[in-house]
Amino acid sequence: MRKNYQILLCESFYENETFIEKPVCEVGSSTSTFSGQAYNVEFYTKIDGTHQLTFNLPRYYYDEYTGERVKNNLVELIVNKSRLEVTKTNRDGQIKTFYMIVNSRKDKEEKGVFSYEYSCGDAYIEELGKHGYGVVFDDDVEGNGLGG
Protein backbone atom coordinates (compact mmCIF):
# COMPACT_ATOMS: atom_id res chain seq x y z
CA MET A 1 0.00 0.00 0.00
CA ARG A 2 1.37 3.35 -0.89
CA LYS A 3 -0.09 5.71 1.67
CA ASN A 4 -2.74 6.25 4.32
CA TYR A 5 -2.96 2.87 5.96
CA GLN A 6 -2.64 1.39 9.43
CA ILE A 7 -2.42 -2.23 10.57
CA LEU A 8 -3.28 -3.02 14.19
CA LEU A 9 -2.95 -6.32 16.04
CA CYS A 10 -6.18 -6.96 17.96
CA GLU A 11 -7.22 -9.20 20.78
CA SER A 12 -10.77 -10.44 20.95
CA PHE A 13 -12.77 -11.70 23.89
CA TYR A 14 -16.27 -11.94 25.31
CA GLU A 15 -17.36 -9.68 28.14
CA ASN A 16 -20.91 -9.84 29.49
CA GLU A 17 -21.99 -11.86 26.44
CA THR A 18 -20.61 -9.17 24.13
CA PHE A 19 -17.84 -9.81 21.62
CA ILE A 20 -15.12 -7.19 22.08
CA GLU A 21 -12.16 -6.59 19.85
CA LYS A 22 -9.55 -4.10 20.96
CA PRO A 23 -6.23 -3.03 19.44
CA VAL A 24 -3.09 -4.24 21.20
CA CYS A 25 -0.37 -2.60 19.13
CA GLU A 26 0.43 -1.12 15.75
CA VAL A 27 2.06 -3.49 13.27
CA GLY A 28 2.67 -0.84 10.63
CA SER A 29 1.35 2.35 9.11
CA SER A 30 2.11 4.85 6.41
CA THR A 31 3.13 7.41 9.03
CA SER A 32 5.24 5.25 11.35
CA THR A 33 9.02 5.60 11.49
CA PHE A 34 9.52 2.44 13.59
CA SER A 35 12.27 0.30 12.00
CA GLY A 36 10.61 -2.96 13.04
CA GLN A 37 7.26 -2.24 11.41
CA ALA A 38 5.61 -4.14 8.56
CA TYR A 39 7.05 -3.53 5.09
CA ASN A 40 6.20 -4.77 1.58
CA VAL A 41 2.57 -4.27 2.59
CA GLU A 42 0.12 -5.32 -0.12
CA PHE A 43 -3.66 -5.17 0.27
CA TYR A 44 -5.90 -6.09 -2.61
CA THR A 45 -9.36 -7.28 -3.52
CA LYS A 46 -9.47 -10.58 -5.37
CA ILE A 47 -11.82 -11.20 -8.26
CA ASP A 48 -14.27 -13.05 -5.98
CA GLY A 49 -14.60 -9.96 -3.74
CA THR A 50 -12.52 -11.24 -0.83
CA HIS A 51 -9.52 -9.33 0.46
CA GLN A 52 -5.91 -10.41 0.83
CA LEU A 53 -3.18 -8.78 2.92
CA THR A 54 0.50 -9.68 2.77
CA PHE A 55 3.40 -8.07 4.58
CA ASN A 56 6.84 -8.77 6.01
CA LEU A 57 8.17 -8.19 9.52
CA PRO A 58 11.90 -8.18 10.21
CA ARG A 59 13.02 -10.56 12.95
CA TYR A 60 15.57 -7.98 14.06
CA TYR A 61 15.99 -4.27 13.45
CA TYR A 62 18.51 -1.60 14.39
CA ASP A 63 17.43 0.82 17.09
CA GLU A 64 17.76 4.30 15.64
CA TYR A 65 18.89 5.80 18.96
CA THR A 66 21.40 3.24 20.19
CA GLY A 67 22.38 1.69 16.87
CA GLU A 68 22.05 -1.76 18.46
CA ARG A 69 20.46 -4.78 16.83
CA VAL A 70 17.17 -5.48 18.62
CA LYS A 71 14.85 -8.49 18.47
CA ASN A 72 11.47 -7.52 17.01
CA ASN A 73 8.82 -8.48 19.58
CA LEU A 74 6.04 -8.11 17.01
CA VAL A 75 7.01 -11.41 15.38
CA GLU A 76 6.22 -13.25 18.62
CA LEU A 77 2.85 -11.56 18.98
CA ILE A 78 1.61 -12.27 15.45
CA VAL A 79 0.95 -15.96 14.87
CA ASN A 80 -1.51 -17.96 12.77
CA LYS A 81 -5.12 -16.95 13.45
CA SER A 82 -4.10 -13.58 14.92
CA ARG A 83 -6.66 -10.87 14.19
CA LEU A 84 -5.65 -7.68 12.44
CA GLU A 85 -7.55 -4.46 11.80
CA VAL A 86 -6.56 -2.74 8.56
CA THR A 87 -7.65 0.84 7.98
CA LYS A 88 -6.93 2.43 4.63
CA THR A 89 -7.97 5.40 2.58
CA ASN A 90 -9.30 4.64 -0.89
CA ARG A 91 -8.52 6.66 -4.01
CA ASP A 92 -11.76 8.59 -3.53
CA GLY A 93 -10.78 9.60 0.03
CA GLN A 94 -13.09 7.15 1.84
CA ILE A 95 -11.66 5.55 4.98
CA LYS A 96 -12.41 1.83 5.14
CA THR A 97 -11.69 -0.72 7.86
CA PHE A 98 -11.16 -4.43 7.20
CA TYR A 99 -10.72 -7.25 9.70
CA MET A 100 -8.22 -9.90 8.70
CA ILE A 101 -6.96 -13.25 10.05
CA VAL A 102 -3.34 -14.35 9.69
CA ASN A 103 -3.40 -17.53 7.61
CA SER A 104 0.31 -18.25 7.27
CA ARG A 105 3.77 -17.14 8.29
CA LYS A 106 6.81 -18.11 6.26
CA ASP A 107 10.53 -17.62 6.83
CA LYS A 108 12.12 -15.28 4.33
CA GLU A 109 15.65 -14.05 3.72
CA GLU A 110 16.39 -11.25 1.32
CA LYS A 111 19.70 -9.40 1.02
CA GLY A 112 20.79 -10.64 4.44
CA VAL A 113 17.59 -9.49 6.17
CA PHE A 114 15.73 -12.31 7.91
CA SER A 115 12.02 -11.76 8.21
CA TYR A 116 8.65 -13.46 8.28
CA GLU A 117 6.21 -13.09 5.41
CA TYR A 118 2.58 -13.05 6.53
CA SER A 119 -0.48 -13.83 4.43
CA CYS A 120 -3.92 -12.84 5.70
CA GLY A 121 -7.53 -13.25 4.56
CA ASP A 122 -10.90 -11.79 5.50
CA ALA A 123 -11.90 -12.54 9.09
CA TYR A 124 -15.57 -12.99 8.25
CA ILE A 125 -14.80 -16.09 6.18
CA GLU A 126 -12.90 -17.59 9.11
CA GLU A 127 -15.75 -16.77 11.51
CA LEU A 128 -18.39 -18.31 9.24
CA GLY A 129 -16.29 -21.46 8.98
CA LYS A 130 -16.13 -21.78 12.78
CA HIS A 131 -19.92 -21.97 12.92
CA GLY A 132 -20.32 -24.54 10.16
CA TYR A 133 -21.17 -22.13 7.38
CA GLY A 134 -19.34 -21.93 4.13
CA VAL A 135 -19.01 -19.16 1.63
CA VAL A 136 -19.48 -20.20 -1.98
CA PHE A 137 -18.22 -17.96 -4.75
CA ASP A 138 -19.88 -19.53 -7.75
CA ASP A 139 -21.64 -18.15 -10.82
CA ASP A 140 -24.13 -21.03 -10.76
CA VAL A 141 -25.89 -20.18 -7.48
CA GLU A 142 -28.70 -18.37 -9.34
CA GLY A 143 -29.12 -15.78 -6.59
CA ASN A 144 -30.27 -18.20 -3.87
CA GLY A 145 -26.93 -19.37 -2.52
CA LEU A 146 -27.94 -23.01 -2.84
CA GLY A 147 -26.14 -23.83 -6.05
CA GLY A 148 -27.33 -24.79 -9.51
C-alpha positions as a Markdown table, in Angstrom:
| # | Residue | x | y | z |
|---|---|---|---|---|
| 1 | Met | 0.0 | 0.0 | 0.0 |
| 2 | Arg | 1.4 | 3.3 | -0.9 |
| 3 | Lys | -0.1 | 5.7 | 1.7 |
| 4 | Asn | -2.7 | 6.3 | 4.3 |
| 5 | Tyr | -3.0 | 2.9 | 6.0 |
| 6 | Gln | -2.6 | 1.4 | 9.4 |
| 7 | Ile | -2.4 | -2.2 | 10.6 |
| 8 | Leu | -3.3 | -3.0 | 14.2 |
| 9 | Leu | -2.9 | -6.3 | 16.0 |
| 10 | Cys | -6.2 | -7.0 | 18.0 |
| 11 | Glu | -7.2 | -9.2 | 20.8 |
| 12 | Ser | -10.8 | -10.4 | 21.0 |
| 13 | Phe | -12.8 | -11.7 | 23.9 |
| 14 | Tyr | -16.3 | -11.9 | 25.3 |
| 15 | Glu | -17.4 | -9.7 | 28.1 |
| 16 | Asn | -20.9 | -9.8 | 29.5 |
| 17 | Glu | -22.0 | -11.9 | 26.4 |
| 18 | Thr | -20.6 | -9.2 | 24.1 |
| 19 | Phe | -17.8 | -9.8 | 21.6 |
| 20 | Ile | -15.1 | -7.2 | 22.1 |
| 21 | Glu | -12.2 | -6.6 | 19.9 |
| 22 | Lys | -9.5 | -4.1 | 21.0 |
| 23 | Pro | -6.2 | -3.0 | 19.4 |
| 24 | Val | -3.1 | -4.2 | 21.2 |
| 25 | Cys | -0.4 | -2.6 | 19.1 |
| 26 | Glu | 0.4 | -1.1 | 15.7 |
| 27 | Val | 2.1 | -3.5 | 13.3 |
| 28 | Gly | 2.7 | -0.8 | 10.6 |
| 29 | Ser | 1.3 | 2.4 | 9.1 |
| 30 | Ser | 2.1 | 4.8 | 6.4 |
| 31 | Thr | 3.1 | 7.4 | 9.0 |
| 32 | Ser | 5.2 | 5.2 | 11.4 |
| 33 | Thr | 9.0 | 5.6 | 11.5 |
| 34 | Phe | 9.5 | 2.4 | 13.6 |
| 35 | Ser | 12.3 | 0.3 | 12.0 |
| 36 | Gly | 10.6 | -3.0 | 13.0 |
| 37 | Gln | 7.3 | -2.2 | 11.4 |
| 38 | Ala | 5.6 | -4.1 | 8.6 |
| 39 | Tyr | 7.1 | -3.5 | 5.1 |
| 40 | Asn | 6.2 | -4.8 | 1.6 |
| 41 | Val | 2.6 | -4.3 | 2.6 |
| 42 | Glu | 0.1 | -5.3 | -0.1 |
| 43 | Phe | -3.7 | -5.2 | 0.3 |
| 44 | Tyr | -5.9 | -6.1 | -2.6 |
| 45 | Thr | -9.4 | -7.3 | -3.5 |
| 46 | Lys | -9.5 | -10.6 | -5.4 |
| 47 | Ile | -11.8 | -11.2 | -8.3 |
| 48 | Asp | -14.3 | -13.1 | -6.0 |
| 49 | Gly | -14.6 | -10.0 | -3.7 |
| 50 | Thr | -12.5 | -11.2 | -0.8 |
| 51 | His | -9.5 | -9.3 | 0.5 |
| 52 | Gln | -5.9 | -10.4 | 0.8 |
| 53 | Leu | -3.2 | -8.8 | 2.9 |
| 54 | Thr | 0.5 | -9.7 | 2.8 |
| 55 | Phe | 3.4 | -8.1 | 4.6 |
| 56 | Asn | 6.8 | -8.8 | 6.0 |
| 57 | Leu | 8.2 | -8.2 | 9.5 |
| 58 | Pro | 11.9 | -8.2 | 10.2 |
| 59 | Arg | 13.0 | -10.6 | 13.0 |
| 60 | Tyr | 15.6 | -8.0 | 14.1 |
| 61 | Tyr | 16.0 | -4.3 | 13.5 |
| 62 | Tyr | 18.5 | -1.6 | 14.4 |
| 63 | Asp | 17.4 | 0.8 | 17.1 |
| 64 | Glu | 17.8 | 4.3 | 15.6 |
| 65 | Tyr | 18.9 | 5.8 | 19.0 |
| 66 | Thr | 21.4 | 3.2 | 20.2 |
| 67 | Gly | 22.4 | 1.7 | 16.9 |
| 68 | Glu | 22.0 | -1.8 | 18.5 |
| 69 | Arg | 20.5 | -4.8 | 16.8 |
| 70 | Val | 17.2 | -5.5 | 18.6 |
| 71 | Lys | 14.9 | -8.5 | 18.5 |
| 72 | Asn | 11.5 | -7.5 | 17.0 |
| 73 | Asn | 8.8 | -8.5 | 19.6 |
| 74 | Leu | 6.0 | -8.1 | 17.0 |
| 75 | Val | 7.0 | -11.4 | 15.4 |
| 76 | Glu | 6.2 | -13.3 | 18.6 |
| 77 | Leu | 2.8 | -11.6 | 19.0 |
| 78 | Ile | 1.6 | -12.3 | 15.4 |
| 79 | Val | 1.0 | -16.0 | 14.9 |
| 80 | Asn | -1.5 | -18.0 | 12.8 |
| 81 | Lys | -5.1 | -16.9 | 13.5 |
| 82 | Ser | -4.1 | -13.6 | 14.9 |
| 83 | Arg | -6.7 | -10.9 | 14.2 |
| 84 | Leu | -5.7 | -7.7 | 12.4 |
| 85 | Glu | -7.5 | -4.5 | 11.8 |
| 86 | Val | -6.6 | -2.7 | 8.6 |
| 87 | Thr | -7.7 | 0.8 | 8.0 |
| 88 | Lys | -6.9 | 2.4 | 4.6 |
| 89 | Thr | -8.0 | 5.4 | 2.6 |
| 90 | Asn | -9.3 | 4.6 | -0.9 |
| 91 | Arg | -8.5 | 6.7 | -4.0 |
| 92 | Asp | -11.8 | 8.6 | -3.5 |
| 93 | Gly | -10.8 | 9.6 | 0.0 |
| 94 | Gln | -13.1 | 7.2 | 1.8 |
| 95 | Ile | -11.7 | 5.6 | 5.0 |
| 96 | Lys | -12.4 | 1.8 | 5.1 |
| 97 | Thr | -11.7 | -0.7 | 7.9 |
| 98 | Phe | -11.2 | -4.4 | 7.2 |
| 99 | Tyr | -10.7 | -7.2 | 9.7 |
| 100 | Met | -8.2 | -9.9 | 8.7 |
| 101 | Ile | -7.0 | -13.2 | 10.0 |
| 102 | Val | -3.3 | -14.3 | 9.7 |
| 103 | Asn | -3.4 | -17.5 | 7.6 |
| 104 | Ser | 0.3 | -18.3 | 7.3 |
| 105 | Arg | 3.8 | -17.1 | 8.3 |
| 106 | Lys | 6.8 | -18.1 | 6.3 |
| 107 | Asp | 10.5 | -17.6 | 6.8 |
| 108 | Lys | 12.1 | -15.3 | 4.3 |
| 109 | Glu | 15.7 | -14.1 | 3.7 |
| 110 | Glu | 16.4 | -11.3 | 1.3 |
| 111 | Lys | 19.7 | -9.4 | 1.0 |
| 112 | Gly | 20.8 | -10.6 | 4.4 |
| 113 | Val | 17.6 | -9.5 | 6.2 |
| 114 | Phe | 15.7 | -12.3 | 7.9 |
| 115 | Ser | 12.0 | -11.8 | 8.2 |
| 116 | Tyr | 8.6 | -13.5 | 8.3 |
| 117 | Glu | 6.2 | -13.1 | 5.4 |
| 118 | Tyr | 2.6 | -13.0 | 6.5 |
| 119 | Ser | -0.5 | -13.8 | 4.4 |
| 120 | Cys | -3.9 | -12.8 | 5.7 |
| 121 | Gly | -7.5 | -13.2 | 4.6 |
| 122 | Asp | -10.9 | -11.8 | 5.5 |
| 123 | Ala | -11.9 | -12.5 | 9.1 |
| 124 | Tyr | -15.6 | -13.0 | 8.3 |
| 125 | Ile | -14.8 | -16.1 | 6.2 |
| 126 | Glu | -12.9 | -17.6 | 9.1 |
| 127 | Glu | -15.8 | -16.8 | 11.5 |
| 128 | Leu | -18.4 | -18.3 | 9.2 |
| 129 | Gly | -16.3 | -21.5 | 9.0 |
| 130 | Lys | -16.1 | -21.8 | 12.8 |
| 131 | His | -19.9 | -22.0 | 12.9 |
| 132 | Gly | -20.3 | -24.5 | 10.2 |
| 133 | Tyr | -21.2 | -22.1 | 7.4 |
| 134 | Gly | -19.3 | -21.9 | 4.1 |
| 135 | Val | -19.0 | -19.2 | 1.6 |
| 136 | Val | -19.5 | -20.2 | -2.0 |
| 137 | Phe | -18.2 | -18.0 | -4.7 |
| 138 | Asp | -19.9 | -19.5 | -7.7 |
| 139 | Asp | -21.6 | -18.1 | -10.8 |
| 140 | Asp | -24.1 | -21.0 | -10.8 |
| 141 | Val | -25.9 | -20.2 | -7.5 |
| 142 | Glu | -28.7 | -18.4 | -9.3 |
| 143 | Gly | -29.1 | -15.8 | -6.6 |
| 144 | Asn | -30.3 | -18.2 | -3.9 |
| 145 | Gly | -26.9 | -19.4 | -2.5 |
| 146 | Leu | -27.9 | -23.0 | -2.8 |
| 147 | Gly | -26.1 | -23.8 | -6.0 |
| 148 | Gly | -27.3 | -24.8 | -9.5 |
